[in-house]
C-alpha cells in the first residue's frame, strides 16, 4: 500500500502539476439538477486530462526507476544461456517489476513520509507535496546518471552548465538517466556472457577435434551452462548484484 501511494504521488509530481494548478476551483464531477427533479453528472476537463495522463504510467515506471537495467540484464542472461523461452518473457518482466519495487522501496518510502502523509494530514498544500515528492526520485536518478551523459543532453538542450543539480530540468535528467542505465545494463550483460561463451568455445573445439562438425555445439553446451549456473547459485549472484549495484 505504501508503494502504491508513493507511485501515485510520483505521477502527480511529474505529470500533473500543470493540470493541478490550471483550474484550481473546478470540481472533478459537476452535479446539475434537472427540471423534473432528477440530477445529471458531467465529467470536467480536469478529470478527462487526468485519465489521459494515466496512460503514461507504464512509461514513467520503466524510464524513471531501476526497471530498465534489471529487465535488460535478465534478458541478456536468458540469451547467454541459450534458453530462448525459459524463463518466459512474462516471468522476466514480472521479476523485473517486483525487483524494481524492492530497489525503489527507500525512494517510495521517503516520498510517502515527506509528501503523501503530510498532504493527507493537511500539513502541506499540493504544490509543496509535489516538490517534496520530486526530490527523492531526482536524487536517485542523479546518483545513477553518468556525468558525460548529463553533459551531452545539457548541450543538446542548448543550455550551459547548471549551477547545482537542483537546477537540472527533468526533461534533461530523464534521458540522461535512461542512457546511463542502458550502458550499465550492457556492461553487466557483457560480464555475464563471458563464462557461457567460454563453455560454447570449449564444446565447439572438442566437437571439431572429434570430427563431429555437423552436430550443433549449442545442443551439447546447454546442459553444461545450466549445470554451471546452478552450481554457482547464479540467480542469487545475478539478482544480488543487480540490487546492490544501485546503492554502491
PDB file of C-alpha atoms in Angstrom:
ATOM      1  CA  UNK A   1       0.000   0.000   0.000  1.00  0.00           C
ATOM      2  CA  UNK A   2       2.865   2.351   0.786  1.00  0.00           C
ATOM      3  CA  UNK A   3       4.449   1.685  -2.602  1.00  0.00           C
ATOM      4  CA  UNK A   4       1.204   2.279  -4.467  1.00  0.00           C
ATOM      5  CA  UNK A   5       0.621   5.567  -2.625  1.00  0.00           C
ATOM      6  CA  UNK A   6       4.156   6.651  -3.419  1.00  0.00           C
ATOM      7  CA  UNK A   7       3.737   5.782  -7.090  1.00  0.00           C
ATOM      8  CA  UNK A   8       0.542   7.811  -7.317  1.00  0.00           C
ATOM      9  CA  UNK A   9       2.255  10.808  -5.704  1.00  0.00           C
ATOM     10  CA  UNK A  10       5.146  10.410  -8.127  1.00  0.00           C
ATOM     11  CA  UNK A  11       2.743  10.558 -11.047  1.00  0.00           C
ATOM     12  CA  UNK A  12       1.168  13.711  -9.645  1.00  0.00           C
ATOM     13  CA  UNK A  13       4.624  15.203  -9.097  1.00  0.00           C
ATOM     14  CA  UNK A  14       5.901  14.647 -12.607  1.00  0.00           C
ATOM     15  CA  UNK A  15       2.873  14.595 -14.864  1.00  0.00           C
ATOM     16  CA  UNK A  16       0.043  16.533 -13.301  1.00  0.00           C
ATOM     17  CA  UNK A  17       1.350  19.816 -11.862  1.00  0.00           C
ATOM     18  CA  UNK A  18       0.054  21.840 -14.787  1.00  0.00           C
ATOM     19  CA  UNK A  19      -3.335  20.165 -14.565  1.00  0.00           C
ATOM     20  CA  UNK A  20      -3.483  20.517 -10.804  1.00  0.00           C
ATOM     21  CA  UNK A  21      -2.903  24.257 -10.826  1.00  0.00           C
ATOM     22  CA  UNK A  22      -4.515  25.258 -14.123  1.00  0.00           C
ATOM     23  CA  UNK A  23      -8.111  25.041 -12.866  1.00  0.00           C
ATOM     24  CA  UNK A  24      -7.922  25.486  -9.087  1.00  0.00           C
ATOM     25  CA  UNK A  25     -11.620  25.795  -8.366  1.00  0.00           C
ATOM     26  CA  UNK A  26     -13.018  23.235 -10.810  1.00  0.00           C
ATOM     27  CA  UNK A  27     -14.686  20.163  -9.338  1.00  0.00           C
ATOM     28  CA  UNK A  28     -13.997  16.789 -10.881  1.00  0.00           C
ATOM     29  CA  UNK A  29     -17.721  15.977 -11.119  1.00  0.00           C
ATOM     30  CA  UNK A  30     -20.466  18.542 -11.599  1.00  0.00           C
ATOM     31  CA  UNK A  31     -23.974  17.729 -10.345  1.00  0.00           C
ATOM     32  CA  UNK A  32     -26.803  19.546 -12.124  1.00  0.00           C
ATOM     33  CA  UNK A  33     -30.426  19.465 -11.004  1.00  0.00           C
ATOM     34  CA  UNK A  34     -32.894  18.706 -13.786  1.00  0.00           C
ATOM     35  CA  UNK A  35     -36.271  20.467 -14.047  1.00  0.00           C
ATOM     36  CA  UNK A  36     -38.017  17.168 -13.464  1.00  0.00           C
ATOM     37  CA  UNK A  37     -36.349  16.672 -10.095  1.00  0.00           C
ATOM     38  CA  UNK A  38     -33.521  14.384 -11.204  1.00  0.00           C
ATOM     39  CA  UNK A  39     -29.788  15.012 -11.282  1.00  0.00           C
ATOM     40  CA  UNK A  40     -27.241  14.682 -14.067  1.00  0.00           C
ATOM     41  CA  UNK A  41     -23.497  14.261 -13.713  1.00  0.00           C
ATOM     42  CA  UNK A  42     -20.801  15.571 -16.064  1.00  0.00           C
ATOM     43  CA  UNK A  43     -17.052  14.986 -16.000  1.00  0.00           C
ATOM     44  CA  UNK A  44     -14.832  18.026 -16.081  1.00  0.00           C
ATOM     45  CA  UNK A  45     -11.929  18.620 -18.439  1.00  0.00           C
ATOM     46  CA  UNK A  46      -9.602  18.178 -15.474  1.00  0.00           C
ATOM     47  CA  UNK A  47     -10.742  14.592 -14.913  1.00  0.00           C
ATOM     48  CA  UNK A  48     -10.512  13.797 -18.614  1.00  0.00           C
ATOM     49  CA  UNK A  49      -6.956  15.077 -18.693  1.00  0.00           C
ATOM     50  CA  UNK A  50      -6.146  13.002 -15.638  1.00  0.00           C
ATOM     51  CA  UNK A  51      -7.469   9.817 -17.240  1.00  0.00           C
ATOM     52  CA  UNK A  52      -5.483  10.571 -20.391  1.00  0.00           C
ATOM     53  CA  UNK A  53      -2.254  11.107 -18.485  1.00  0.00           C
ATOM     54  CA  UNK A  54      -2.713   7.826 -16.618  1.00  0.00           C
ATOM     55  CA  UNK A  55      -1.817   6.037 -19.854  1.00  0.00           C
ATOM     56  CA  UNK A  56       1.759   7.268 -19.402  1.00  0.00           C
ATOM     57  CA  UNK A  57       2.211   5.388 -16.097  1.00  0.00           C
ATOM     58  CA  UNK A  58       3.991   2.328 -17.610  1.00  0.00           C
ATOM     59  CA  UNK A  59       6.455   4.534 -19.481  1.00  0.00           C
ATOM     60  CA  UNK A  60       7.181   6.559 -16.357  1.00  0.00           C
ATOM     61  CA  UNK A  61       7.739   3.435 -14.243  1.00  0.00           C
ATOM     62  CA  UNK A  62      10.083   1.943 -16.838  1.00  0.00           C
ATOM     63  CA  UNK A  63      12.077   5.065 -17.620  1.00  0.00           C
ATOM     64  CA  UNK A  64      12.459   6.649 -14.171  1.00  0.00           C
ATOM     65  CA  UNK A  65      13.185   3.637 -11.961  1.00  0.00           C
ATOM     66  CA  UNK A  66      15.566   0.694 -11.857  1.00  0.00           C
ATOM     67  CA  UNK A  67      13.330  -1.343 -14.180  1.00  0.00           C
ATOM     68  CA  UNK A  68      15.339  -0.665 -17.359  1.00  0.00           C
ATOM     69  CA  UNK A  69      18.628  -2.028 -16.026  1.00  0.00           C
ATOM     70  CA  UNK A  70      17.051  -5.079 -14.402  1.00  0.00           C
ATOM     71  CA  UNK A  71      14.957  -6.248 -17.344  1.00  0.00           C
ATOM     72  CA  UNK A  72      17.825  -5.845 -19.832  1.00  0.00           C
ATOM     73  CA  UNK A  73      20.274  -7.807 -17.670  1.00  0.00           C
ATOM     74  CA  UNK A  74      17.798 -10.641 -17.132  1.00  0.00           C
ATOM     75  CA  UNK A  75      17.051 -10.764 -20.859  1.00  0.00           C
ATOM     76  CA  UNK A  76      20.766 -10.922 -21.690  1.00  0.00           C
ATOM     77  CA  UNK A  77      21.210 -13.686 -19.100  1.00  0.00           C
ATOM     78  CA  UNK A  78      18.496 -15.766 -20.756  1.00  0.00           C
ATOM     79  CA  UNK A  79      20.086 -15.293 -24.165  1.00  0.00           C
ATOM     80  CA  UNK A  80      23.586 -16.074 -22.878  1.00  0.00           C
ATOM     81  CA  UNK A  81      22.400 -19.406 -21.504  1.00  0.00           C
ATOM     82  CA  UNK A  82      20.763 -20.225 -24.824  1.00  0.00           C
ATOM     83  CA  UNK A  83      17.286 -20.534 -23.289  1.00  0.00           C
ATOM     84  CA  UNK A  84      15.094 -18.532 -25.623  1.00  0.00           C
ATOM     85  CA  UNK A  85      11.805 -19.296 -23.851  1.00  0.00           C
ATOM     86  CA  UNK A  86      12.811 -20.211 -20.297  1.00  0.00           C
ATOM     87  CA  UNK A  87      12.108 -18.262 -18.228  1.00  0.00           C
ATOM     88  CA  UNK A  88       9.314 -16.788 -20.319  1.00  0.00           C
ATOM     89  CA  UNK A  89       9.078 -13.110 -21.110  1.00  0.00           C
ATOM     90  CA  UNK A  90       6.188 -12.747 -18.668  1.00  0.00           C
ATOM     91  CA  UNK A  91       8.309 -14.145 -15.841  1.00  0.00           C
ATOM     92  CA  UNK A  92      11.272 -11.922 -16.748  1.00  0.00           C
ATOM     93  CA  UNK A  93       9.087  -8.798 -16.797  1.00  0.00           C
ATOM     94  CA  UNK A  94       7.270  -9.790 -13.598  1.00  0.00           C
ATOM     95  CA  UNK A  95      10.514 -10.491 -11.752  1.00  0.00           C
ATOM     96  CA  UNK A  96      11.957  -7.221 -13.020  1.00  0.00           C
ATOM     97  CA  UNK A  97       8.900  -5.326 -11.828  1.00  0.00           C
ATOM     98  CA  UNK A  98       8.986  -6.714  -8.292  1.00  0.00           C
ATOM     99  CA  UNK A  99      12.761  -6.264  -8.095  1.00  0.00           C
ATOM    100  CA  UNK A 100      12.129  -2.664  -9.107  1.00  0.00           C
ATOM    101  CA  UNK A 101       9.695  -2.245  -6.204  1.00  0.00           C
ATOM    102  CA  UNK A 102      12.328  -3.756  -3.901  1.00  0.00           C
ATOM    103  CA  UNK A 103      15.136  -1.494  -5.117  1.00  0.00           C
ATOM    104  CA  UNK A 104      12.954   1.618  -5.174  1.00  0.00           C
ATOM    105  CA  UNK A 105      11.384   0.944  -1.752  1.00  0.00           C
ATOM    106  CA  UNK A 106      13.596   3.515   0.080  1.00  0.00           C
ATOM    107  CA  UNK A 107      12.711   6.147  -2.527  1.00  0.00           C
ATOM    108  CA  UNK A 108       8.990   5.375  -2.397  1.00  0.00           C
ATOM    109  CA  UNK A 109       9.050   5.327   1.395  1.00  0.00           C
ATOM    110  CA  UNK A 110      10.705   8.742   1.501  1.00  0.00           C
ATOM    111  CA  UNK A 111       8.078  10.081  -0.883  1.00  0.00           C
ATOM    112  CA  UNK A 112       5.389   8.722   1.413  1.00  0.00           C
ATOM    113  CA  UNK A 113       6.929  10.269   4.525  1.00  0.00           C
ATOM    114  CA  UNK A 114       7.824  13.659   3.020  1.00  0.00           C
ATOM    115  CA  UNK A 115       4.921  14.188   0.635  1.00  0.00           C
ATOM    116  CA  UNK A 116       1.980  11.803   0.889  1.00  0.00           C
ATOM    117  CA  UNK A 117       1.429  11.640   4.622  1.00  0.00           C
ATOM    118  CA  UNK A 118       1.868  15.381   5.295  1.00  0.00           C
ATOM    119  CA  UNK A 119      -0.505  16.165   2.438  1.00  0.00           C
ATOM    120  CA  UNK A 120      -3.142  13.732   3.730  1.00  0.00           C
ATOM    121  CA  UNK A 121      -2.732  15.269   7.191  1.00  0.00           C
ATOM    122  CA  UNK A 122      -3.251  18.722   5.621  1.00  0.00           C
ATOM    123  CA  UNK A 123       0.131  19.920   6.862  1.00  0.00           C
ATOM    124  CA  UNK A 124       1.272  21.000   3.386  1.00  0.00           C
ATOM    125  CA  UNK A 125      -0.524  22.003   0.203  1.00  0.00           C
ATOM    126  CA  UNK A 126      -0.435  20.162  -3.124  1.00  0.00           C
ATOM    127  CA  UNK A 127       2.340  22.380  -4.504  1.00  0.00           C
ATOM    128  CA  UNK A 128       4.653  21.581  -1.597  1.00  0.00           C
ATOM    129  CA  UNK A 129       3.731  17.888  -1.796  1.00  0.00           C
ATOM    130  CA  UNK A 130       4.694  17.826  -5.469  1.00  0.00           C
ATOM    131  CA  UNK A 131       8.037  19.452  -4.696  1.00  0.00           C
ATOM    132  CA  UNK A 132       8.744  17.057  -1.817  1.00  0.00           C
ATOM    133  CA  UNK A 133       7.840  14.022  -3.916  1.00  0.00           C
ATOM    134  CA  UNK A 134      10.150  15.009  -6.743  1.00  0.00           C
ATOM    135  CA  UNK A 135      13.293  15.347  -4.614  1.00  0.00           C
ATOM    136  CA  UNK A 136      13.887  11.656  -3.661  1.00  0.00           C
ATOM    137  CA  UNK A 137      13.331  10.468  -7.231  1.00  0.00           C
ATOM    138  CA  UNK A 138      15.597  13.181  -8.612  1.00  0.00           C
ATOM    139  CA  UNK A 139      18.310  12.170  -6.128  1.00  0.00           C
ATOM    140  CA  UNK A 140      18.033   8.522  -7.162  1.00  0.00           C
ATOM    141  CA  UNK A 141      18.312   9.309 -10.869  1.00  0.00           C
ATOM    142  CA  UNK A 142      21.238  11.676 -10.346  1.00  0.00           C
ATOM    143  CA  UNK A 143      23.134   9.010  -8.373  1.00  0.00           C
ATOM    144  CA  UNK A 144      22.784   6.579 -11.289  1.00  0.00           C
ATOM    145  CA  UNK A 145      23.457   9.057 -14.105  1.00  0.00           C
ATOM    146  CA  UNK A 146      26.917   9.398 -15.596  1.00  0.00           C
ATOM    147  CA  UNK A 147      28.271  12.910 -15.902  1.00  0.00           C
ATOM    148  CA  UNK A 148      29.145  12.591 -19.640  1.00  0.00           C
ATOM    149  CA  UNK A 149      25.559  11.579 -20.406  1.00  0.00           C
ATOM    150  CA  UNK A 150      24.236  14.518 -18.408  1.00  0.00           C
ATOM    151  CA  UNK A 151      26.623  16.886 -20.167  1.00  0.00           C
ATOM    152  CA  UNK A 152      25.589  15.524 -23.566  1.00  0.00           C
ATOM    153  CA  UNK A 153      21.885  16.159 -23.050  1.00  0.00           C
ATOM    154  CA  UNK A 154      22.607  19.524 -21.462  1.00  0.00           C
ATOM    155  CA  UNK A 155      24.467  20.505 -24.618  1.00  0.00           C
ATOM    156  CA  UNK A 156      21.740  19.105 -26.868  1.00  0.00           C
ATOM    157  CA  UNK A 157      19.220  21.233 -24.971  1.00  0.00           C
ATOM    158  CA  UNK A 158      21.325  24.304 -25.712  1.00  0.00           C
ATOM    159  CA  UNK A 159      21.986  25.000 -22.052  1.00  0.00           C
ATOM    160  CA  UNK A 160      25.152  25.908 -20.216  1.00  0.00           C
ATOM    161  CA  UNK A 161      26.397  24.009 -17.154  1.00  0.00           C
ATOM    162  CA  UNK A 162      23.947  24.194 -14.285  1.00  0.00           C
ATOM    163  CA  UNK A 163      24.991  25.806 -11.027  1.00  0.00           C
ATOM    164  CA  UNK A 164      23.620  22.886  -8.999  1.00  0.00           C
ATOM    165  CA  UNK A 165      21.845  19.599  -9.557  1.00  0.00           C
ATOM    166  CA  UNK A 166      18.613  21.179  -8.373  1.00  0.00           C
ATOM    167  CA  UNK A 167      18.637  23.384 -11.474  1.00  0.00           C
ATOM    168  CA  UNK A 168      18.698  20.424 -13.888  1.00  0.00           C
ATOM    169  CA  UNK A 169      15.255  20.165 -15.542  1.00  0.00           C
ATOM    170  CA  UNK A 170      13.517  16.826 -15.531  1.00  0.00           C
ATOM    171  CA  UNK A 171      13.441  16.844 -19.345  1.00  0.00           C
ATOM    172  CA  UNK A 172      17.245  16.681 -19.353  1.00  0.00           C
ATOM    173  CA  UNK A 173      17.663  14.354 -16.389  1.00  0.00           C
ATOM    174  CA  UNK A 174      15.351  11.558 -17.579  1.00  0.00           C
ATOM    175  CA  UNK A 175      17.025  10.844 -20.981  1.00  0.00           C
ATOM    176  CA  UNK A 176      20.474  11.114 -19.376  1.00  0.00           C
ATOM    177  CA  UNK A 177      19.407   8.647 -16.688  1.00  0.00           C
ATOM    178  CA  UNK A 178      17.992   6.176 -19.234  1.00  0.00           C
ATOM    179  CA  UNK A 179      21.152   6.374 -21.360  1.00  0.00           C
ATOM    180  CA  UNK A 180      23.317   5.665 -18.322  1.00  0.00           C
ATOM    181  CA  UNK A 181      21.090   2.739 -17.340  1.00  0.00           C
ATOM    182  CA  UNK A 182      21.439   1.237 -20.810  1.00  0.00           C
ATOM    183  CA  UNK A 183      25.226   1.491 -20.643  1.00  0.00           C
ATOM    184  CA  UNK A 184      25.363  -0.079 -17.186  1.00  0.00           C
ATOM    185  CA  UNK A 185      22.993  -2.881 -18.189  1.00  0.00           C
ATOM    186  CA  UNK A 186      25.086  -3.805 -21.226  1.00  0.00           C
ATOM    187  CA  UNK A 187      28.289  -3.744 -19.178  1.00  0.00           C
ATOM    188  CA  UNK A 188      26.792  -6.176 -16.667  1.00  0.00           C
ATOM    189  CA  UNK A 189      25.433  -8.273 -19.527  1.00  0.00           C
ATOM    190  CA  UNK A 190      28.899  -8.490 -21.094  1.00  0.00           C
ATOM    191  CA  UNK A 191      30.351  -9.862 -17.862  1.00  0.00           C
ATOM    192  CA  UNK A 192      27.525 -12.404 -17.640  1.00  0.00           C
ATOM    193  CA  UNK A 193      28.119 -13.542 -21.220  1.00  0.00           C
ATOM    194  CA  UNK A 194      31.821 -14.380 -20.747  1.00  0.00           C
ATOM    195  CA  UNK A 195      31.604 -17.695 -18.801  1.00  0.00           C
ATOM    196  CA  UNK A 196      28.860 -19.027 -21.075  1.00  0.00           C
ATOM    197  CA  UNK A 197      30.850 -18.021 -24.142  1.00  0.00           C
ATOM    198  CA  UNK A 198      33.866 -19.920 -22.816  1.00  0.00           C
ATOM    199  CA  UNK A 199      31.742 -23.065 -22.466  1.00  0.00           C
ATOM    200  CA  UNK A 200      30.500 -22.677 -26.050  1.00  0.00           C
ATOM    201  CA  UNK A 201      34.065 -22.303 -27.355  1.00  0.00           C
ATOM    202  CA  UNK A 202      35.326 -25.338 -25.439  1.00  0.00           C
ATOM    203  CA  UNK A 203      32.440 -27.515 -26.604  1.00  0.00           C
ATOM    204  CA  UNK A 204      32.824 -26.344 -30.211  1.00  0.00           C
ATOM    205  CA  UNK A 205      36.569 -27.083 -30.150  1.00  0.00           C
ATOM    206  CA  UNK A 206      36.028 -30.570 -28.732  1.00  0.00           C
ATOM    207  CA  UNK A 207      33.375 -31.390 -31.318  1.00  0.00           C
ATOM    208  CA  UNK A 208      35.618 -30.190 -34.179  1.00  0.00           C
ATOM    209  CA  UNK A 209      38.556 -32.241 -32.899  1.00  0.00           C
ATOM    210  CA  UNK A 210      36.297 -35.303 -32.834  1.00  0.00           C
ATOM    211  CA  UNK A 211      35.104 -34.620 -36.386  1.00  0.00           C
ATOM    212  CA  UNK A 212      31.531 -34.019 -35.284  1.00  0.00           C
ATOM    213  CA  UNK A 213      31.152 -30.784 -37.196  1.00  0.00           C
ATOM    214  CA  UNK A 214      27.542 -31.459 -38.153  1.00  0.00           C
ATOM    215  CA  UNK A 215      26.417 -31.537 -34.509  1.00  0.00           C
ATOM    216  CA  UNK A 216      25.362 -28.152 -33.132  1.00  0.00           C
ATOM    217  CA  UNK A 217      27.564 -27.085 -30.189  1.00  0.00           C
ATOM    218  CA  UNK A 218      24.519 -25.419 -28.599  1.00  0.00           C
ATOM    219  CA  UNK A 219      22.866 -28.801 -28.006  1.00  0.00           C
ATOM    220  CA  UNK A 220      25.890 -30.088 -26.093  1.00  0.00           C
ATOM    221  CA  UNK A 221      26.820 -26.896 -24.256  1.00  0.00           C
ATOM    222  CA  UNK A 222      23.318 -26.096 -22.965  1.00  0.00           C
ATOM    223  CA  UNK A 223      23.303 -28.741 -20.179  1.00  0.00           C
ATOM    224  CA  UNK A 224      26.767 -27.637 -19.061  1.00  0.00           C
ATOM    225  CA  UNK A 225      25.624 -23.986 -18.937  1.00  0.00           C
ATOM    226  CA  UNK A 226      22.621 -24.882 -16.815  1.00  0.00           C
ATOM    227  CA  UNK A 227      24.760 -27.049 -14.527  1.00  0.00           C
ATOM    228  CA  UNK A 228      27.331 -24.264 -14.106  1.00  0.00           C
ATOM    229  CA  UNK A 229      24.615 -21.710 -13.378  1.00  0.00           C
ATOM    230  CA  UNK A 230      23.023 -23.951 -10.750  1.00  0.00           C
ATOM    231  CA  UNK A 231      26.325 -24.903  -9.090  1.00  0.00           C
ATOM    232  CA  UNK A 232      27.415 -21.290  -8.593  1.00  0.00           C
ATOM    233  CA  UNK A 233      23.908 -20.291  -7.397  1.00  0.00           C
ATOM    234  CA  UNK A 234      23.567 -17.990 -10.378  1.00  0.00           C
ATOM    235  CA  UNK A 235      20.189 -16.469  -9.544  1.00  0.00           C
ATOM    236  CA  UNK A 236      21.459 -15.309  -6.169  1.00  0.00           C
ATOM    237  CA  UNK A 237      24.570 -13.825  -7.755  1.00  0.00           C
ATOM    238  CA  UNK A 238      22.768 -12.032 -10.582  1.00  0.00           C
ATOM    239  CA  UNK A 239      19.840 -10.692  -8.563  1.00  0.00           C
ATOM    240  CA  UNK A 240      22.029  -9.762  -5.596  1.00  0.00           C
ATOM    241  CA  UNK A 241      24.483  -7.937  -7.832  1.00  0.00           C
ATOM    242  CA  UNK A 242      21.677  -6.110  -9.618  1.00  0.00           C
ATOM    243  CA  UNK A 243      20.035  -4.970  -6.389  1.00  0.00           C
ATOM    244  CA  UNK A 244      23.292  -3.836  -4.787  1.00  0.00           C
ATOM    245  CA  UNK A 245      24.503  -2.037  -7.927  1.00  0.00           C
ATOM    246  CA  UNK A 246      22.042   0.808  -7.320  1.00  0.00           C
ATOM    247  CA  UNK A 247      23.341   1.694  -3.863  1.00  0.00           C
ATOM    248  CA  UNK A 248      27.098   1.123  -4.088  1.00  0.00           C
TER     249      UNK A 248
END
